[in-house]
Amino acid sequence: AAADAATAEEKAEEGGAAQYLRPLEPLLASIDLIDAAYLIALGEAGGVVPRWQDVPAAARINAENVWRLRGYSDPTGGVPILVLSYPWLDRHHPDKHGATLRRILPILRACVKKAREFGAHATVGVFWDYLSLPQRHVDGTDDRSAAERARFDRGLAQMAGLYAHPFTLVLSARIPIPDGDYENTRPYE
């Protein structure tokens, strides 16, 4: 909400990362990045990541609010986008108990702390497939609309651009599968 109330001057500020970010911006027509600050709050509250359809509008980074990423100006390079690569722990929900979310909290906190050096509304956009693209219902039924399925297909075809971009940060969650009642017990490798 505070970012929505930002002044036109704040929204127009651009840092050094803007030139590297602009080629990725067209992907935001099919892929939503998730505000890392939302994920931090969700994880600290003991929450579980929702599928794309249930992500609050304020947590989405898209063409309307991508300006929140443009102010980033780290002299070491990079854009404020974290791309998560991890094993889904269950067929229809990747992290039903929030274990992966809680494990990456320190990284998310560090990323947001760095971003805030470039402005009070600056943040990091996280690509997390389950939250970034329309998903099936947790019971496995495909309740997506035709438009949502088309968005998923376009996003799936384009998401490699996020993983392969030379200035995004890719986090490979090569951590042991947590204890619990998960369908997938295979390690990341």
Tab-separated table of C-alpha atoms in Angstrom:
chain	number	residue	atom	x	y	z
A	1	ALA	CA	0.000	0.000	0.000
A	2	ALA	CA	2.852	2.383	0.781
A	3	ALA	CA	4.397	1.721	-2.614
A	4	ASP	CA	1.082	2.515	-4.322
A	5	ALA	CA	1.170	5.907	-2.616
A	6	ALA	CA	4.697	6.718	-3.837
A	7	THR	CA	5.203	10.008	-5.603
A	8	ALA	CA	5.690	10.291	-9.346
A	9	GLU	CA	9.300	11.291	-8.682
A	10	GLU	CA	9.904	8.116	-6.653
A	11	LYS	CA	8.358	5.999	-9.386
A	12	ALA	CA	10.520	7.650	-12.050
A	13	GLU	CA	13.864	7.055	-10.287
A	14	GLU	CA	16.095	4.590	-12.059
A	15	GLY	CA	19.339	3.020	-10.964
A	16	GLY	CA	22.012	1.212	-12.877
A	17	ALA	CA	20.028	-2.026	-12.956
A	18	ALA	CA	17.209	-0.513	-15.036
A	19	GLN	CA	19.036	-1.096	-18.334
A	20	TYR	CA	19.423	-4.806	-17.528
A	21	LEU	CA	15.904	-5.102	-16.183
A	22	ARG	CA	14.101	-3.626	-19.194
A	23	PRO	CA	14.653	-6.695	-21.462
A	24	LEU	CA	12.959	-8.837	-18.791
A	25	GLU	CA	9.945	-6.559	-18.343
A	26	PRO	CA	7.948	-8.010	-21.293
A	27	LEU	CA	7.908	-11.345	-19.417
A	28	LEU	CA	5.764	-9.674	-16.766
A	29	ALA	CA	2.788	-9.898	-19.113
A	30	SER	CA	2.676	-13.656	-18.387
A	31	ILE	CA	4.729	-14.044	-15.219
A	32	ASP	CA	4.236	-12.292	-11.898
A	33	LEU	CA	7.233	-11.797	-9.672
A	34	ILE	CA	6.434	-11.913	-5.966
A	35	ASP	CA	7.538	-9.167	-3.619
A	36	ALA	CA	10.172	-10.665	-1.329
A	37	ALA	CA	8.818	-8.538	1.535
A	38	TYR	CA	5.486	-10.398	1.247
A	39	LEU	CA	7.270	-13.753	1.365
A	40	ILE	CA	9.207	-12.650	4.448
A	41	ALA	CA	6.023	-11.619	6.252
A	42	LEU	CA	4.303	-14.847	5.215
A	43	GLY	CA	7.221	-16.992	6.375
A	44	GLU	CA	7.602	-15.164	9.681
A	45	ALA	CA	3.882	-15.682	10.341
A	46	GLY	CA	4.293	-19.434	9.761
A	47	GLY	CA	2.318	-19.284	6.534
A	48	VAL	CA	2.357	-21.463	3.445
A	49	VAL	CA	2.820	-20.112	-0.072
A	50	PRO	CA	-0.437	-19.774	-2.020
A	51	ARG	CA	-0.883	-20.672	-5.657
A	52	TRP	CA	-0.857	-17.791	-8.162
A	53	GLN	CA	-4.627	-17.372	-8.075
A	54	ASP	CA	-4.540	-16.650	-4.330
A	55	VAL	CA	-1.543	-14.300	-4.176
A	56	PRO	CA	-2.679	-10.850	-2.984
A	57	ALA	CA	-2.482	-8.163	-5.659
A	58	ALA	CA	-0.171	-6.079	-3.464
A	59	ALA	CA	2.365	-8.916	-3.396
A	60	ARG	CA	2.704	-9.058	-7.187
A	61	ILE	CA	5.426	-7.319	-9.178
A	62	ASN	CA	4.168	-6.778	-12.706
A	63	ALA	CA	4.166	-4.156	-15.458
A	64	GLU	CA	2.174	-1.743	-13.271
A	65	ASN	CA	4.678	-1.653	-10.411
A	66	VAL	CA	7.957	-2.855	-11.914
A	67	TRP	CA	9.279	0.630	-11.126
A	68	ARG	CA	9.962	-0.779	-7.625
A	69	LEU	CA	12.795	-2.811	-9.161
A	70	ARG	CA	14.218	-0.097	-11.436
A	71	GLY	CA	15.845	1.943	-8.663
A	72	TYR	CA	18.291	-0.828	-7.822
A	73	SER	CA	21.835	0.328	-8.492
A	74	ASP	CA	24.270	-2.164	-7.017
A	75	PRO	CA	27.751	-1.374	-8.412
A	76	THR	CA	28.569	-5.098	-8.463
A	77	GLY	CA	25.835	-5.596	-11.059
A	78	GLY	CA	22.692	-7.637	-11.022
A	79	VAL	CA	18.991	-6.958	-11.061
A	80	PRO	CA	16.716	-7.313	-8.051
A	81	ILE	CA	15.208	-10.584	-9.215
A	82	LEU	CA	15.672	-13.835	-7.332
A	83	VAL	CA	14.780	-16.968	-9.301
A	84	LEU	CA	14.070	-20.002	-7.136
A	85	SER	CA	15.025	-23.496	-8.292
A	86	TYR	CA	13.877	-26.169	-5.847
A	87	PRO	CA	12.193	-29.568	-5.687
A	88	TRP	CA	8.419	-29.659	-5.317
A	89	LEU	CA	7.717	-31.684	-2.191
A	90	ASP	CA	4.273	-32.823	-3.353
A	91	ARG	CA	2.626	-33.225	-6.739
A	92	HIS	CA	0.072	-30.439	-6.300
A	93	HIS	CA	1.793	-28.146	-3.801
A	94	PRO	CA	5.536	-27.535	-3.650
A	95	ASP	CA	5.746	-26.561	0.016
A	96	LYS	CA	2.547	-27.473	1.882
A	97	HIS	CA	4.106	-26.989	5.331
A	98	GLY	CA	6.195	-23.897	4.507
A	99	ALA	CA	9.557	-25.626	5.045
A	100	THR	CA	11.177	-24.254	1.873
A	101	LEU	CA	9.858	-20.766	2.574
A	102	ARG	CA	11.255	-20.770	6.111
A	103	ARG	CA	14.611	-22.102	4.885
A	104	ILE	CA	15.085	-19.257	2.410
A	105	LEU	CA	13.981	-16.478	4.801
A	106	PRO	CA	17.553	-15.361	5.621
A	107	ILE	CA	18.306	-14.957	1.915
A	108	LEU	CA	15.083	-13.036	1.302
A	109	ARG	CA	15.817	-10.736	4.242
A	110	ALA	CA	19.321	-10.012	2.957
A	111	CYS	CA	18.017	-9.280	-0.549
A	112	VAL	CA	15.354	-6.856	0.687
A	113	LYS	CA	17.813	-5.140	3.022
A	114	LYS	CA	20.096	-4.509	0.036
A	115	ALA	CA	17.223	-3.286	-2.140
A	116	ARG	CA	16.053	-0.812	0.518
A	117	GLU	CA	19.406	0.948	0.234
A	118	PHE	CA	18.034	2.286	-3.062
A	119	GLY	CA	14.680	3.561	-1.793
A	120	ALA	CA	11.981	2.986	0.792
A	121	HIS	CA	9.740	1.253	-1.767
A	122	ALA	CA	12.487	-0.766	-3.434
A	123	THR	CA	12.182	-4.512	-3.202
A	124	VAL	CA	13.233	-7.755	-4.827
A	125	GLY	CA	10.952	-9.675	-7.164
A	126	VAL	CA	10.990	-13.427	-6.645
A	127	PHE	CA	10.155	-15.904	-9.367
A	128	TRP	CA	8.598	-18.878	-7.586
A	129	ASP	CA	6.697	-20.929	-10.162
A	130	TYR	CA	3.787	-21.864	-7.885
A	131	LEU	CA	3.127	-18.217	-7.043
A	132	SER	CA	4.225	-16.703	-10.354
A	133	LEU	CA	2.103	-18.744	-12.791
A	134	PRO	CA	-1.541	-19.949	-12.641
A	135	GLN	CA	-1.684	-23.370	-10.994
A	136	ARG	CA	-4.068	-26.285	-10.657
A	137	HIS	CA	-6.072	-26.594	-7.464
A	138	VAL	CA	-4.251	-28.299	-4.594
A	139	ASP	CA	-6.552	-31.319	-5.016
A	140	GLY	CA	-5.216	-31.724	-8.569
A	141	THR	CA	-8.278	-30.542	-10.464
A	142	ASP	CA	-7.625	-28.023	-13.199
A	143	ASP	CA	-9.921	-25.172	-12.207
A	144	ARG	CA	-7.979	-22.609	-14.239
A	145	SER	CA	-9.861	-20.545	-16.781
A	146	ALA	CA	-8.870	-20.703	-20.445
A	147	ALA	CA	-7.090	-17.361	-20.011
A	148	GLU	CA	-5.189	-18.672	-16.974
A	149	ARG	CA	-4.120	-21.821	-18.838
A	150	ALA	CA	-2.929	-19.677	-21.761
A	151	ARG	CA	-1.026	-17.420	-19.345
A	152	PHE	CA	0.561	-20.506	-17.758
A	153	ASP	CA	1.638	-21.833	-21.169
A	154	ARG	CA	3.140	-18.470	-22.196
A	155	GLY	CA	4.897	-18.095	-18.843
A	156	LEU	CA	6.235	-21.640	-18.978
A	157	ALA	CA	7.683	-20.945	-22.423
A	158	GLN	CA	9.275	-17.685	-21.242
A	159	MET	CA	10.528	-18.476	-17.734
A	160	ALA	CA	13.883	-19.765	-18.982
A	161	GLY	CA	14.636	-16.123	-19.747
A	162	LEU	CA	14.659	-15.447	-16.007
A	163	TYR	CA	16.902	-18.410	-15.200
A	164	ALA	CA	19.320	-17.663	-18.040
A	165	HIS	CA	19.556	-13.875	-17.744
A	166	PRO	CA	23.137	-12.933	-16.845
A	167	PHE	CA	22.073	-10.537	-14.085
A	168	THR	CA	19.337	-12.406	-12.193
A	169	LEU	CA	20.223	-14.268	-9.035
A	170	VAL	CA	19.276	-17.950	-9.211
A	171	LEU	CA	18.920	-19.725	-5.906
A	172	SER	CA	19.274	-23.498	-6.243
A	173	ALA	CA	17.735	-24.922	-3.097
A	174	ARG	CA	20.035	-27.924	-2.881
A	175	ILE	CA	19.085	-28.653	0.673
A	176	PRO	CA	17.981	-31.964	2.130
A	177	ILE	CA	14.301	-32.802	1.804
A	178	PRO	CA	12.729	-31.811	5.140
A	179	ASP	CA	11.191	-34.380	7.426
A	180	GLY	CA	7.468	-34.763	6.982
A	181	ASP	CA	4.725	-36.423	5.022
A	182	TYR	CA	5.895	-35.489	1.531
A	183	GLU	CA	5.335	-37.391	-1.718
A	184	ASN	CA	8.737	-36.403	-3.082
A	185	THR	CA	11.723	-37.610	-1.096
A	186	ARG	CA	14.260	-37.353	-3.924
A	187	PRO	CA	17.083	-34.856	-3.376
A	188	TYR	CA	17.418	-31.837	-5.688
A	189	GLU	CA	20.264	-33.383	-7.664
